[in-house]
Structures are given as structure tokens and as C-alpha cells.
Amino acid sequence: MILRERLLAAGGLDGLFLSDHRSERDLAGIVSGGRDATVTAALTGRRVLLAVGGQMAAARAMIALDGLAARLALVPPKLAPEHIARIASDAEAEICVTDAEGVPPGALPGLPRIDAEDVFRAGSASSRETEWALATSGTTGAPKLVAHTLEGLAGGINTAATPEAGTVWSTFYDIRRYGGLQVFLRAMLGPSSLVLSEASEPVRDYLIRVGERHVTHILGTPSHWRLALMSAALDRLNPRYVRLSGEIADQTVLDALRIAFPQARIAHAYASTEGGVGFTVEDGQEGFPATLIGSRSGIEITVRDDSLFVRSSRTGRRYLGEAPETLIAADGFIDTGDLVERRGERYHFLGRRSGVINVGGAKVQPEEVETVINVFPGVSMSRVRARPNPILGAVVEAEVVLCAEADADLAALKKAIIAHCRPRLAGHKVPASVKFVDALPITAGGKLVRRGA
Amino acid sequence: MSLRSTVFAEIAAIAAEQEKRMPPITDDLVMLDTEFDSLCFALLVARMEDLTGADPFGEMDASDLPVTVGDLVALYDRAATRLAA
């Protein structure tokens, strides 16, 4: 399956569009624009790093490069230059597709660049299967790259069905992340129109655009939806299908969406960059029915030691990079690291086994924050954990043990610790609250007890 | 300090810490139309819980989601009344 070939074969592109906060383009024009043999030759069979600024350029380049490049590594937006460099190296990139908003000049020395505007004109008659490489939503340091095939990525999509008339997709996410890419592929394999978001755009402006373009199918994390539900512009939206993924969907947000969109199908999907789309739940209840455990078409789900495991053709193939960790176990299962608990006939999500905190879809490794706190004068040790939060699902909370001689003005100390973290950590990693405790539990092995923290 | 002034003061403090420019805070202000983003909002809710012991978001009806600053103050007012009862 090649994206452009699928789109050309599907026909019926008339009237379909791709739009972002700046422009709207005919899908037919994007798919069948002029071809440039020189550009095509420069990209054929290459391992390509796609590092453009906006999603429109990313979408156009993905259509041009699938079937042409040997590997297509997607750089998510707003990544630090050193992380882009790591992705380039893990992907063994030979050429970088970028634009004025993509990679800063001087970054990625030695990697040839090609302007995205030129790349849109690439494409040849012969085609190969392109390996897609997606970045995980990174916890400490650099994100990991997971290799996928287009077939695997599209495995959860019913590509045989014709989309309902007038279907227009949109996503709060970026299409270079797994969840957003699912929406991009749903739109392209439909085919149907797609409205792209912009990371720095206020919720209100995005909702107004989505309303103006008559979006019918829309995806966001529970945190995106909580924000939208508090926006005065929510009434611009009249979707037939509302999808949630990327975080645990709780009953409150599911109920609020049901009230806001009584006509819509509301689905929460369980998916990850590594594990692919596991399943989708549409009964309006949090968690998932125990009947999903077992084997269904194309996917097998099991629970081992309270953790969810998946085996399917939709999972990533492997991690890329030097000395990559093993992604798939010998028996074919991927450990998702998501802890679940059975209550009656339903499983509920408890969080991550590793203690990773999910702040509105952005991951925080507790150890990274603890390392910063622990160097603060007077701090003996700390433990960082998730504090439930109705807006972002969770925020970061630190429990701190002070040295005996530490300053006794606890309120001032608390502020000072947070102020110390602010310039040293990304905003979502800075503790929202600090609690002082006398001691923290340590395992027999000398590690902080995190489970159930 | 009244609940209303606590909410106003915390919004101003968080906006300053997060380097967000805010228009004057009034009851009619729609918070999400300003630079006050989801992280700011999340911090506000966490701090209000620390200060008042109330988490009205955790226990409210889905239809009660606040849109304006005034809605938010009213939400905490009702939660405080419930706590006192």
C-alpha cells in the first residue's frame, strides 16, 4: 500500500481539502501536482528525516515520500535540537527535508538538506515499501524511534469502507505523533478532508476553524477535550464522531462529551507508538470490558502481572538506533507498561508501571525531576509522583525529605524548590506541589518504592 | 481573603510565573481565550485544592464546566458551601 497510489486509485478527490491555520489546499492538487525527476532521484531509496515546522508541509511531504524513501523518520514539532540530532542518527538519515520553521541553520551538521517545497514535487511511477519511524513521546532525554510499516499503522483502519458522505477529519494532535498520524491516515485512506491543528494556536481559534470547515470526526486527548469543554467556542463544533486517545479517559470527561454532543459516537481508543491501536471502546464507560481480553481479528490482548500486553501486526516492528532495546518479546507480545485492574466485568487503567507521569499527554520520568530537586541545598531525598488533576489528568507532585539542618521556613523553602526547578525543567515537569515528609519508603534492594505511589 | 480574591490572586501569580500576559482579570474573562493555557489551569486547580481543600472538578456534574473566571469562582463557592455543610 502506497499513500499516493491509494489516493489516485480511490478517485473522488474533487472537493476534498487539507487545511491548516494558514491555508487550504485541494487534496487532488497535492496528490497529482507536477513531478520533478531531479528531486525524485535525490530521495529515491533514501533514509529521510522529515523535520518541517508546520503540519501542512508534513502532510504534503508524507504523501510525496511514502513509496519513494526507504525510511521516513518523522520529527515531532518543538523538539530540542539535540533530540532532533538523536532521531537523525537513530534513523541513520541520509537527507533532511526541512523548511524555514523546521531545523535551525547550523543544526545537524553534515546532513544534506532539501527544501520541503521541492520535495512536494517528488514522486515516481515505481514504488517501494517505505519504513515509517515514529518518535515516542519521550520521557527522559531523547525520544525513542519505533519502526512501523504503513500496513501496520493502518491496521486498525477499515480501509475497505467508503467514508460517510461529507466526512471531514480533524485532530488536536500533531500528525507526526502516533495518535495524530492515525487521523491523517484515516483521512487519506478514506479519502476525506482533513483540518490540521497548530500547536501554538489557542483552543478557541482551533475550534472556530474546525466549526467553519464542518469537521465531523475529531480526535483529542482527554486533556484536549477538557479544555475544549471549557471554551465558549465549543458550540461551533457539531461532530458525528468524537475520539479520545493518548491518556486515560475518565468517566467525567466521557459524560461531559456525551452531554455536549448527544448525537455523536464517542470512542476512547487504547493505542501507543510502540503497541499500535489496541482497541476502541464505544459504550461511554471508562476502562474496557473484560471480554476484550483474548484474541480478535488481528490483535491479541492479555494481562500479565497486572500489565497489559498486546500482540498484533499493528505494533511497531522494532526500536531503531544503536543498541536498541528489545521491543517485541520472543513470544511476539509487547509489554505496554500500562497497569490495569479488573473490577467486575471491566478493566480499569491505573497508570504506568515505570511510574512515568502523563501530564496531558506529555510524559514525565520521575527520576529526572528528582535529580533536579535533590541537588537543592537542604534536600536529602525526594520522590516524584503523579497527582491526579482534573484538567491535565495528572500534574507532578514532589515529596521531599529534608536534611536535619534544613531551613525551618517550610513555605519559603517550598517556593524556592519550585523556583529552582523552573529554569531546569520543561514546564510540565516542574512540580505543581511540594510536600515535606519525614521519610520515604525504600525497597530491600535500596530503591524508592514507586508502585502504587 | 475571599474566595473570589483568592482565585484572582492565584490566576495572576500563575500567569506571572509562567510568563503569560493576561488582560485585566474580571468575572467575564474567558480564561482559555487568553494565554492562560492548560498547564496554568491545571496548576490553578491544584493550588486551589491546597488552599481550600476543595476539588470541585473531581466531584462536579459534567455540565458544570466553567467557561469564565466568574463561573470558576462560583464553582469554588459552591464547593466551599458543601465542605462547610
PDB file of N, CA, C and O in Angstrom, chain B residues 8-79:
ATOM      1  N   PHE B   8      -8.592  35.186  41.973  1.00  0.00           N
ATOM      2  CA  PHE B   8      -7.973  36.236  41.160  1.00  0.00           C
ATOM      3  C   PHE B   8      -6.465  36.289  41.411  1.00  0.00           C
ATOM      4  O   PHE B   8      -5.666  36.392  40.487  1.00  0.00           O
ATOM      5  N   ALA B   9      -6.088  36.220  42.709  1.00  0.00           N
ATOM      6  CA  ALA B   9      -4.666  36.343  43.063  1.00  0.00           C
ATOM      7  C   ALA B   9      -3.871  35.161  42.511  1.00  0.00           C
ATOM      8  O   ALA B   9      -2.752  35.320  42.014  1.00  0.00           O
ATOM      9  N   GLU B  10      -4.446  33.964  42.586  1.00  0.00           N
ATOM     10  CA  GLU B  10      -3.726  32.784  42.103  1.00  0.00           C
ATOM     11  C   GLU B  10      -3.584  32.814  40.570  1.00  0.00           C
ATOM     12  O   GLU B  10      -2.556  32.423  40.036  1.00  0.00           O
ATOM     13  N   ILE B  11      -4.629  33.278  39.883  1.00  0.00           N
ATOM     14  CA  ILE B  11      -4.528  33.394  38.419  1.00  0.00           C
ATOM     15  C   ILE B  11      -3.389  34.356  38.064  1.00  0.00           C
ATOM     16  O   ILE B  11      -2.535  34.052  37.217  1.00  0.00           O
ATOM     17  N   ALA B  12      -3.343  35.488  38.782  1.00  0.00           N
ATOM     18  CA  ALA B  12      -2.310  36.485  38.494  1.00  0.00           C
ATOM     19  C   ALA B  12      -0.925  35.912  38.802  1.00  0.00           C
ATOM     20  O   ALA B  12       0.025  36.083  38.025  1.00  0.00           O
ATOM     21  N   ALA B  13      -0.801  35.182  39.926  1.00  0.00           N
ATOM     22  CA  ALA B  13       0.501  34.638  40.330  1.00  0.00           C
ATOM     23  C   ALA B  13       0.985  33.596  39.322  1.00  0.00           C
ATOM     24  O   ALA B  13       2.149  33.597  38.915  1.00  0.00           O
ATOM     25  N   ILE B  14       0.081  32.714  38.906  1.00  0.00           N
ATOM     26  CA  ILE B  14       0.478  31.648  37.971  1.00  0.00           C
ATOM     27  C   ILE B  14       0.841  32.259  36.614  1.00  0.00           C
ATOM     28  O   ILE B  14       1.832  31.887  36.000  1.00  0.00           O
ATOM     29  N   ALA B  15       0.048  33.234  36.164  1.00  0.00           N
ATOM     30  CA  ALA B  15       0.344  33.879  34.878  1.00  0.00           C
ATOM     31  C   ALA B  15       1.733  34.519  34.932  1.00  0.00           C
ATOM     32  O   ALA B  15       2.506  34.421  33.974  1.00  0.00           O
ATOM     33  N   ALA B  16       2.067  35.152  36.065  1.00  0.00           N
ATOM     34  CA  ALA B  16       3.379  35.797  36.197  1.00  0.00           C
ATOM     35  C   ALA B  16       4.486  34.736  36.164  1.00  0.00           C
ATOM     36  O   ALA B  16       5.464  34.887  35.434  1.00  0.00           O
ATOM     37  N   GLU B  17       4.313  33.661  36.934  1.00  0.00           N
ATOM     38  CA  GLU B  17       5.340  32.606  36.964  1.00  0.00           C
ATOM     39  C   GLU B  17       5.558  31.978  35.598  1.00  0.00           C
ATOM     40  O   GLU B  17       6.661  31.637  35.225  1.00  0.00           O
ATOM     41  N   GLN B  18       4.469  31.784  34.884  1.00  0.00           N
ATOM     42  CA  GLN B  18       4.556  31.106  33.587  1.00  0.00           C
ATOM     43  C   GLN B  18       4.817  32.094  32.443  1.00  0.00           C
ATOM     44  O   GLN B  18       4.748  31.711  31.276  1.00  0.00           O
ATOM     45  N   GLU B  19       5.029  33.347  32.820  1.00  0.00           N
ATOM     46  CA  GLU B  19       5.330  34.398  31.841  1.00  0.00           C
ATOM     47  C   GLU B  19       4.239  34.523  30.772  1.00  0.00           C
ATOM     48  O   GLU B  19       4.507  34.546  29.573  1.00  0.00           O
ATOM     49  N   LYS B  20       3.005  34.553  31.258  1.00  0.00           N
ATOM     50  CA  LYS B  20       1.859  34.753  30.353  1.00  0.00           C
ATOM     51  C   LYS B  20       1.351  36.177  30.542  1.00  0.00           C
ATOM     52  O   LYS B  20       1.235  36.651  31.675  1.00  0.00           O
ATOM     53  N   ARG B  21       1.053  36.835  29.430  1.00  0.00           N
ATOM     54  CA  ARG B  21       0.462  38.165  29.521  1.00  0.00           C
ATOM     55  C   ARG B  21      -1.053  38.011  29.622  1.00  0.00           C
ATOM     56  O   ARG B  21      -1.657  37.329  28.795  1.00  0.00           O
ATOM     57  N   MET B  22      -1.626  38.621  30.654  1.00  0.00           N
ATOM     58  CA  MET B  22      -3.070  38.478  30.860  1.00  0.00           C
ATOM     59  C   MET B  22      -3.749  39.834  30.747  1.00  0.00           C
ATOM     60  O   MET B  22      -3.222  40.834  31.233  1.00  0.00           O
ATOM     61  N   PRO B  23      -4.945  39.845  30.169  1.00  0.00           N
ATOM     62  CA  PRO B  23      -5.742  41.067  30.257  1.00  0.00           C
ATOM     63  C   PRO B  23      -6.200  41.221  31.716  1.00  0.00           C
ATOM     64  O   PRO B  23      -6.023  40.293  32.509  1.00  0.00           O
ATOM     65  N   PRO B  24      -6.766  42.368  32.087  1.00  0.00           N
ATOM     66  CA  PRO B  24      -7.272  42.509  33.463  1.00  0.00           C
ATOM     67  C   PRO B  24      -8.224  41.357  33.805  1.00  0.00           C
ATOM     68  O   PRO B  24      -9.052  40.972  32.970  1.00  0.00           O
ATOM     69  N   ILE B  25      -8.075  40.795  34.995  1.00  0.00           N
ATOM     70  CA  ILE B  25      -8.912  39.649  35.373  1.00  0.00           C
ATOM     71  C   ILE B  25     -10.266  40.158  35.861  1.00  0.00           C
ATOM     72  O   ILE B  25     -10.346  40.945  36.802  1.00  0.00           O
ATOM     73  N   THR B  26     -11.303  39.721  35.172  1.00  0.00           N
ATOM     74  CA  THR B  26     -12.667  40.105  35.549  1.00  0.00           C
ATOM     75  C   THR B  26     -13.522  38.848  35.555  1.00  0.00           C
ATOM     76  O   THR B  26     -13.098  37.797  35.071  1.00  0.00           O
ATOM     77  N   ASP B  27     -14.718  38.960  36.105  1.00  0.00           N
ATOM     78  CA  ASP B  27     -15.629  37.810  36.159  1.00  0.00           C
ATOM     79  C   ASP B  27     -15.977  37.291  34.756  1.00  0.00           C
ATOM     80  O   ASP B  27     -16.227  36.107  34.573  1.00  0.00           O
ATOM     81  N   ASP B  28     -16.015  38.195  33.781  1.00  0.00           N
ATOM     82  CA  ASP B  28     -16.460  37.804  32.440  1.00  0.00           C
ATOM     83  C   ASP B  28     -15.346  37.211  31.580  1.00  0.00           C
ATOM     84  O   ASP B  28     -15.600  36.736  30.472  1.00  0.00           O
ATOM     85  N   LEU B  29     -14.132  37.248  32.095  1.00  0.00           N
ATOM     86  CA  LEU B  29     -12.996  36.814  31.269  1.00  0.00           C
ATOM     87  C   LEU B  29     -13.076  35.312  31.003  1.00  0.00           C
ATOM     88  O   LEU B  29     -13.215  34.505  31.924  1.00  0.00           O
ATOM     89  N   VAL B  30     -13.010  34.942  29.716  1.00  0.00           N
ATOM     90  CA  VAL B  30     -12.947  33.521  29.347  1.00  0.00           C
ATOM     91  C   VAL B  30     -11.472  33.130  29.391  1.00  0.00           C
ATOM     92  O   VAL B  30     -10.679  33.567  28.560  1.00  0.00           O
ATOM     93  N   MET B  31     -11.118  32.334  30.403  1.00  0.00           N
ATOM     94  CA  MET B  31      -9.693  32.088  30.648  1.00  0.00           C
ATOM     95  C   MET B  31      -8.981  31.476  29.457  1.00  0.00           C
ATOM     96  O   MET B  31      -7.852  31.811  29.151  1.00  0.00           O
ATOM     97  N   LEU B  32      -9.646  30.538  28.781  1.00  0.00           N
ATOM     98  CA  LEU B  32      -8.961  29.812  27.716  1.00  0.00           C
ATOM     99  C   LEU B  32      -8.827  30.632  26.429  1.00  0.00           C
ATOM    100  O   LEU B  32      -8.186  30.197  25.489  1.00  0.00           O
ATOM    101  N   ASP B  33      -9.427  31.829  26.407  1.00  0.00           N
ATOM    102  CA  ASP B  33      -9.211  32.709  25.259  1.00  0.00           C
ATOM    103  C   ASP B  33      -7.967  33.562  25.463  1.00  0.00           C
ATOM    104  O   ASP B  33      -7.593  34.346  24.606  1.00  0.00           O
ATOM    105  N   THR B  34      -7.339  33.444  26.617  1.00  0.00           N
ATOM    106  CA  THR B  34      -6.133  34.221  26.902  1.00  0.00           C
ATOM    107  C   THR B  34      -4.928  33.295  26.785  1.00  0.00           C
ATOM    108  O   THR B  34      -5.043  32.161  26.353  1.00  0.00           O
ATOM    109  N   GLU B  35      -3.788  33.784  27.216  1.00  0.00           N
ATOM    110  CA  GLU B  35      -2.588  32.943  27.186  1.00  0.00           C
ATOM    111  C   GLU B  35      -2.570  31.937  28.333  1.00  0.00           C
ATOM    112  O   GLU B  35      -1.644  31.142  28.446  1.00  0.00           O
ATOM    113  N   PHE B  36      -3.559  32.019  29.213  1.00  0.00           N
ATOM    114  CA  PHE B  36      -3.644  31.109  30.357  1.00  0.00           C
ATOM    115  C   PHE B  36      -3.963  29.711  29.813  1.00  0.00           C
ATOM    116  O   PHE B  36      -5.103  29.378  29.512  1.00  0.00           O
ATOM    117  N   ASP B  37      -2.940  28.886  29.658  1.00  0.00           N
ATOM    118  CA  ASP B  37      -3.128  27.610  28.948  1.00  0.00           C
ATOM    119  C   ASP B  37      -3.495  26.469  29.894  1.00  0.00           C
ATOM    120  O   ASP B  37      -3.745  26.690  31.084  1.00  0.00           O
ATOM    121  N   SER B  38      -3.508  25.257  29.344  1.00  0.00           N
ATOM    122  CA  SER B  38      -3.987  24.130  30.138  1.00  0.00           C
ATOM    123  C   SER B  38      -3.092  23.867  31.339  1.00  0.00           C
ATOM    124  O   SER B  38      -3.571  23.497  32.409  1.00  0.00           O
ATOM    125  N   LEU B  39      -1.781  24.087  31.186  1.00  0.00           N
ATOM    126  CA  LEU B  39      -0.881  23.850  32.316  1.00  0.00           C
ATOM    127  C   LEU B  39      -1.158  24.875  33.420  1.00  0.00           C
ATOM    128  O   LEU B  39      -1.227  24.524  34.604  1.00  0.00           O
ATOM    129  N   CYS B  40      -1.358  26.133  33.035  1.00  0.00           N
ATOM    130  CA  CYS B  40      -1.717  27.171  34.016  1.00  0.00           C
ATOM    131  C   CYS B  40      -3.001  26.780  34.745  1.00  0.00           C
ATOM    132  O   CYS B  40      -3.100  26.883  35.973  1.00  0.00           O
ATOM    133  N   PHE B  41      -3.966  26.328  33.975  1.00  0.00           N
ATOM    134  CA  PHE B  41      -5.260  25.951  34.543  1.00  0.00           C
ATOM    135  C   PHE B  41      -5.106  24.783  35.513  1.00  0.00           C
ATOM    136  O   PHE B  41      -5.677  24.764  36.610  1.00  0.00           O
ATOM    137  N   ALA B  42      -4.289  23.814  35.119  1.00  0.00           N
ATOM    138  CA  ALA B  42      -4.057  22.649  35.976  1.00  0.00           C
ATOM    139  C   ALA B  42      -3.397  23.070  37.289  1.00  0.00           C
ATOM    140  O   ALA B  42      -3.748  22.587  38.374  1.00  0.00           O
ATOM    141  N   LEU B  43      -2.431  23.999  37.198  1.00  0.00           N
ATOM    142  CA  LEU B  43      -1.753  24.490  38.408  1.00  0.00           C
ATOM    143  C   LEU B  43      -2.745  25.230  39.305  1.00  0.00           C
ATOM    144  O   LEU B  43      -2.727  25.079  40.528  1.00  0.00           O
ATOM    145  N   LEU B  44      -3.610  26.015  38.671  1.00  0.00           N
ATOM    146  CA  LEU B  44      -4.605  26.772  39.435  1.00  0.00           C
ATOM    147  C   LEU B  44      -5.495  25.824  40.248  1.00  0.00           C
ATOM    148  O   LEU B  44      -5.731  26.031  41.438  1.00  0.00           O
ATOM    149  N   VAL B  45      -5.961  24.768  39.593  1.00  0.00           N
ATOM    150  CA  VAL B  45      -6.856  23.829  40.271  1.00  0.00           C
ATOM    151  C   VAL B  45      -6.131  23.124  41.425  1.00  0.00           C
ATOM    152  O   VAL B  45      -6.686  22.935  42.510  1.00  0.00           O
ATOM    153  N   ALA B  46      -4.847  22.765  41.187  1.00  0.00           N
ATOM    154  CA  ALA B  46      -4.077  22.098  42.242  1.00  0.00           C
ATOM    155  C   ALA B  46      -3.874  23.036  43.433  1.00  0.00           C
ATOM    156  O   ALA B  46      -4.033  22.650  44.597  1.00  0.00           O
ATOM    157  N   ARG B  47      -3.542  24.302  43.142  1.00  0.00           N
ATOM    158  CA  ARG B  47      -3.301  25.251  44.240  1.00  0.00           C
ATOM    159  C   ARG B  47      -4.575  25.576  45.003  1.00  0.00           C
ATOM    160  O   ARG B  47      -4.556  25.732  46.212  1.00  0.00           O
ATOM    161  N   MET B  48      -5.684  25.690  44.267  1.00  0.00           N
ATOM    162  CA  MET B  48      -6.949  25.972  44.949  1.00  0.00           C
ATOM    163  C   MET B  48      -7.320  24.807  45.864  1.00  0.00           C
ATOM    164  O   MET B  48      -7.867  25.010  46.937  1.00  0.00           O
ATOM    165  N   GLU B  49      -6.985  23.584  45.435  1.00  0.00           N
ATOM    166  CA  GLU B  49      -7.269  22.440  46.308  1.00  0.00           C
ATOM    167  C   GLU B  49      -6.399  22.521  47.568  1.00  0.00           C
ATOM    168  O   GLU B  49      -6.865  22.257  48.679  1.00  0.00           O
ATOM    169  N   ASP B  50      -5.116  22.895  47.383  1.00  0.00           N
ATOM    170  CA  ASP B  50      -4.225  23.039  48.540  1.00  0.00           C
ATOM    171  C   ASP B  50      -4.734  24.127  49.493  1.00  0.00           C
ATOM    172  O   ASP B  50      -4.645  23.995  50.707  1.00  0.00           O
ATOM    173  N   LEU B  51      -5.240  25.211  48.931  1.00  0.00           N
ATOM    174  CA  LEU B  51      -5.633  26.361  49.745  1.00  0.00           C
ATOM    175  C   LEU B  51      -6.994  26.168  50.405  1.00  0.00           C
ATOM    176  O   LEU B  51      -7.210  26.610  51.534  1.00  0.00           O
ATOM    177  N   THR B  52      -7.930  25.536  49.695  1.00  0.00           N
ATOM    178  CA  THR B  52      -9.309  25.474  50.204  1.00  0.00           C
ATOM    179  C   THR B  52      -9.732  24.056  50.584  1.00  0.00           C
ATOM    180  O   THR B  52     -10.769  23.880  51.220  1.00  0.00           O
ATOM    181  N   GLY B  53      -8.970  23.065  50.169  1.00  0.00           N
ATOM    182  CA  GLY B  53      -9.350  21.676  50.440  1.00  0.00           C
ATOM    183  C   GLY B  53     -10.427  21.181  49.489  1.00  0.00           C
ATOM    184  O   GLY B  53     -10.865  20.039  49.580  1.00  0.00           O
ATOM    185  N   ALA B  54     -10.861  22.041  48.578  1.00  0.00           N
ATOM    186  CA  ALA B  54     -11.958  21.660  47.686  1.00  0.00           C
ATOM    187  C   ALA B  54     -11.444  21.305  46.297  1.00  0.00           C
ATOM    188  O   ALA B  54     -10.560  21.977  45.773  1.00  0.00           O
ATOM    189  N   ASP B  55     -11.983  20.249  45.735  1.00  0.00           N
ATOM    190  CA  ASP B  55     -11.700  19.900  44.349  1.00  0.00           C
ATOM    191  C   ASP B  55     -13.023  19.769  43.618  1.00  0.00           C
ATOM    192  O   ASP B  55     -13.512  18.673  43.375  1.00  0.00           O
ATOM    193  N   PRO B  56     -13.646  20.906  43.299  1.00  0.00           N
ATOM    194  CA  PRO B  56     -14.985  20.837  42.696  1.00  0.00           C
ATOM    195  C   PRO B  56     -14.987  20.132  41.346  1.00  0.00           C
ATOM    196  O   PRO B  56     -16.007  19.567  40.955  1.00  0.00           O
ATOM    197  N   PHE B  57     -13.832  20.115  40.648  1.00  0.00           N
ATOM    198  CA  PHE B  57     -13.784  19.448  39.340  1.00  0.00           C
ATOM    199  C   PHE B  57     -13.924  17.948  39.494  1.00  0.00           C
ATOM    200  O   PHE B  57     -14.465  17.276  38.639  1.00  0.00           O
ATOM    201  N   GLY B  58     -13.371  17.431  40.596  1.00  0.00           N
ATOM    202  CA  GLY B  58     -13.384  15.993  40.792  1.00  0.00           C
ATOM    203  C   GLY B  58     -14.775  15.467  41.089  1.00  0.00           C
ATOM    204  O   GLY B  58     -15.062  14.298  40.889  1.00  0.00           O
ATOM    205  N   GLU B  59     -15.647  16.338  41.575  1.00  0.00           N
ATOM    206  CA  GLU B  59     -16.941  15.841  42.055  1.00  0.00           C
ATOM    207  C   GLU B  59     -18.135  16.519  41.394  1.00  0.00           C
ATOM    208  O   GLU B  59     -19.263  16.398  41.828  1.00  0.00           O
ATOM    209  N   MET B  60     -17.852  17.286  40.311  1.00  0.00           N
ATOM    210  CA  MET B  60     -18.968  18.068  39.775  1.00  0.00           C
ATOM    211  C   MET B  60     -19.721  17.311  38.685  1.00  0.00           C
ATOM    212  O   MET B  60     -19.255  16.311  38.152  1.00  0.00           O
ATOM    213  N   ASP B  61     -20.858  17.877  38.346  1.00  0.00           N
ATOM    214  CA  ASP B  61     -21.597  17.378  37.197  1.00  0.00           C
ATOM    215  C   ASP B  61     -20.863  17.803  35.941  1.00  0.00           C
ATOM    216  O   ASP B  61     -20.299  18.889  35.879  1.00  0.00           O
ATOM    217  N   ALA B  62     -20.926  16.945  34.968  1.00  0.00           N
ATOM    218  CA  ALA B  62     -20.199  17.224  33.734  1.00  0.00           C
ATOM    219  C   ALA B  62     -20.652  18.532  33.096  1.00  0.00           C
ATOM    220  O   ALA B  62     -19.891  19.194  32.412  1.00  0.00           O
ATOM    221  N   SER B  63     -21.882  18.929  33.322  1.00  0.00           N
ATOM    222  CA  SER B  63     -22.410  20.121  32.653  1.00  0.00           C
ATOM    223  C   SER B  63     -21.964  21.413  33.330  1.00  0.00           C
ATOM    224  O   SER B  63     -22.248  22.500  32.845  1.00  0.00           O
ATOM    225  N   ASP B  64     -21.244  21.294  34.449  1.00  0.00           N
ATOM    226  CA  ASP B  64     -20.851  22.462  35.233  1.00  0.00           C
ATOM    227  C   ASP B  64     -19.527  23.082  34.823  1.00  0.00           C
ATOM    228  O   ASP B  64     -19.051  23.982  35.489  1.00  0.00           O
ATOM    229  N   LEU B  65     -18.902  22.571  33.772  1.00  0.00           N
ATOM    230  CA  LEU B  65     -17.553  23.036  33.442  1.00  0.00           C
ATOM    231  C   LEU B  65     -17.518  24.555  33.289  1.00  0.00           C
ATOM    232  O   LEU B  65     -18.323  25.127  32.566  1.00  0.00           O
ATOM    233  N   PRO B  66     -16.602  25.215  33.989  1.00  0.00           N
ATOM    234  CA  PRO B  66     -16.579  26.680  33.972  1.00  0.00           C
ATOM    235  C   PRO B  66     -15.988  27.224  32.688  1.00  0.00           C
ATOM    236  O   PRO B  66     -15.044  26.668  32.150  1.00  0.00           O
ATOM    237  N   VAL B  67     -16.554  28.295  32.197  1.00  0.00           N
ATOM    238  CA  VAL B  67     -16.041  28.946  30.994  1.00  0.00           C
ATOM    239  C   VAL B  67     -15.350  30.256  31.368  1.00  0.00           C
ATOM    240  O   VAL B  67     -14.256  30.539  30.919  1.00  0.00           O
ATOM    241  N   THR B  68     -15.981  31.027  32.251  1.00  0.00           N
ATOM    242  CA  THR B  68     -15.410  32.325  32.627  1.00  0.00           C
ATOM    243  C   THR B  68     -14.805  32.249  34.035  1.00  0.00           C
ATOM    244  O   THR B  68     -15.049  31.299  34.784  1.00  0.00           O
ATOM    245  N   VAL B  69     -14.052  33.286  34.383  1.00  0.00           N
ATOM    246  CA  VAL B  69     -13.492  33.379  35.735  1.00  0.00           C
ATOM    247  C   VAL B  69     -14.631  33.381  36.762  1.00  0.00           C
ATOM    248  O   VAL B  69     -14.545  32.740  37.813  1.00  0.00           O
ATOM    249  N   GLY B  70     -15.722  34.081  36.432  1.00  0.00           N
ATOM    250  CA  GLY B  70     -16.875  34.124  37.331  1.00  0.00           C
ATOM    251  C   GLY B  70     -17.459  32.741  37.576  1.00  0.00           C
ATOM    252  O   GLY B  70     -17.799  32.385  38.712  1.00  0.00           O
ATOM    253  N   ASP B  71     -17.538  31.925  36.512  1.00  0.00           N
ATOM    254  CA  ASP B  71     -18.031  30.540  36.656  1.00  0.00           C
ATOM    255  C   ASP B  71     -17.133  29.771  37.620  1.00  0.00           C
ATOM    256  O   ASP B  71     -17.596  28.970  38.440  1.00  0.00           O
ATOM    257  N   LEU B  72     -15.835  30.014  37.498  1.00  0.00           N
ATOM    258  CA  LEU B  72     -14.864  29.290  38.316  1.00  0.00           C
ATOM    259  C   LEU B  72     -15.025  29.675  39.791  1.00  0.00           C
ATOM    260  O   LEU B  72     -15.025  28.810  40.675  1.00  0.00           O
ATOM    261  N   VAL B  73     -15.190  30.973  40.046  1.00  0.00           N
ATOM    262  CA  VAL B  73     -15.386  31.435  41.423  1.00  0.00           C
ATOM    263  C   VAL B  73     -16.650  30.802  41.996  1.00  0.00           C
ATOM    264  O   VAL B  73     -16.663  30.305  43.127  1.00  0.00           O
ATOM    265  N   ALA B  74     -17.712  30.778  41.188  1.00  0.00           N
ATOM    266  CA  ALA B  74     -18.981  30.202  41.651  1.00  0.00           C
ATOM    267  C   ALA B  74     -18.818  28.721  41.975  1.00  0.00           C
ATOM    268  O   ALA B  74     -19.375  28.215  42.960  1.00  0.00           O
ATOM    269  N   LEU B  75     -18.017  28.037  41.163  1.00  0.00           N
ATOM    270  CA  LEU B  75     -17.777  26.605  41.371  1.00  0.00           C
ATOM    271  C   LEU B  75     -17.097  26.376  42.721  1.00  0.00           C
ATOM    272  O   LEU B  75     -17.487  25.490  43.495  1.00  0.00           O
ATOM    273  N   TYR B  76     -16.088  27.194  43.033  1.00  0.00           N
ATOM    274  CA  TYR B  76     -15.398  27.065  44.323  1.00  0.00           C
ATOM    275  C   TYR B  76     -16.295  27.506  45.469  1.00  0.00           C
ATOM    276  O   TYR B  76     -16.242  26.952  46.565  1.00  0.00           O
ATOM    277  N   ASP B  77     -17.138  28.502  45.225  1.00  0.00           N
ATOM    278  CA  ASP B  77     -18.089  28.945  46.253  1.00  0.00           C
ATOM    279  C   ASP B  77     -19.017  27.812  46.661  1.00  0.00           C
ATOM    280  O   ASP B  77     -19.217  27.537  47.835  1.00  0.00           O
ATOM    281  N   ARG B  78     -19.549  27.116  45.641  1.00  0.00           N
ATOM    282  CA  ARG B  78     -20.472  26.001  45.932  1.00  0.00           C
ATOM    283  C   ARG B  78     -19.733  24.879  46.646  1.00  0.00           C
ATOM    284  O   ARG B  78     -20.265  24.268  47.559  1.00  0.00           O
ATOM    285  N   ALA B  79     -18.490  24.632  46.240  1.00  0.00           N
ATOM    286  CA  ALA B  79     -17.715  23.566  46.875  1.00  0.00           C
ATOM    287  C   ALA B  79     -17.448  23.914  48.343  1.00  0.00           C
ATOM    288  O   ALA B  79     -17.508  23.056  49.226  1.00  0.00           O
TER     289      ALA B  79
END
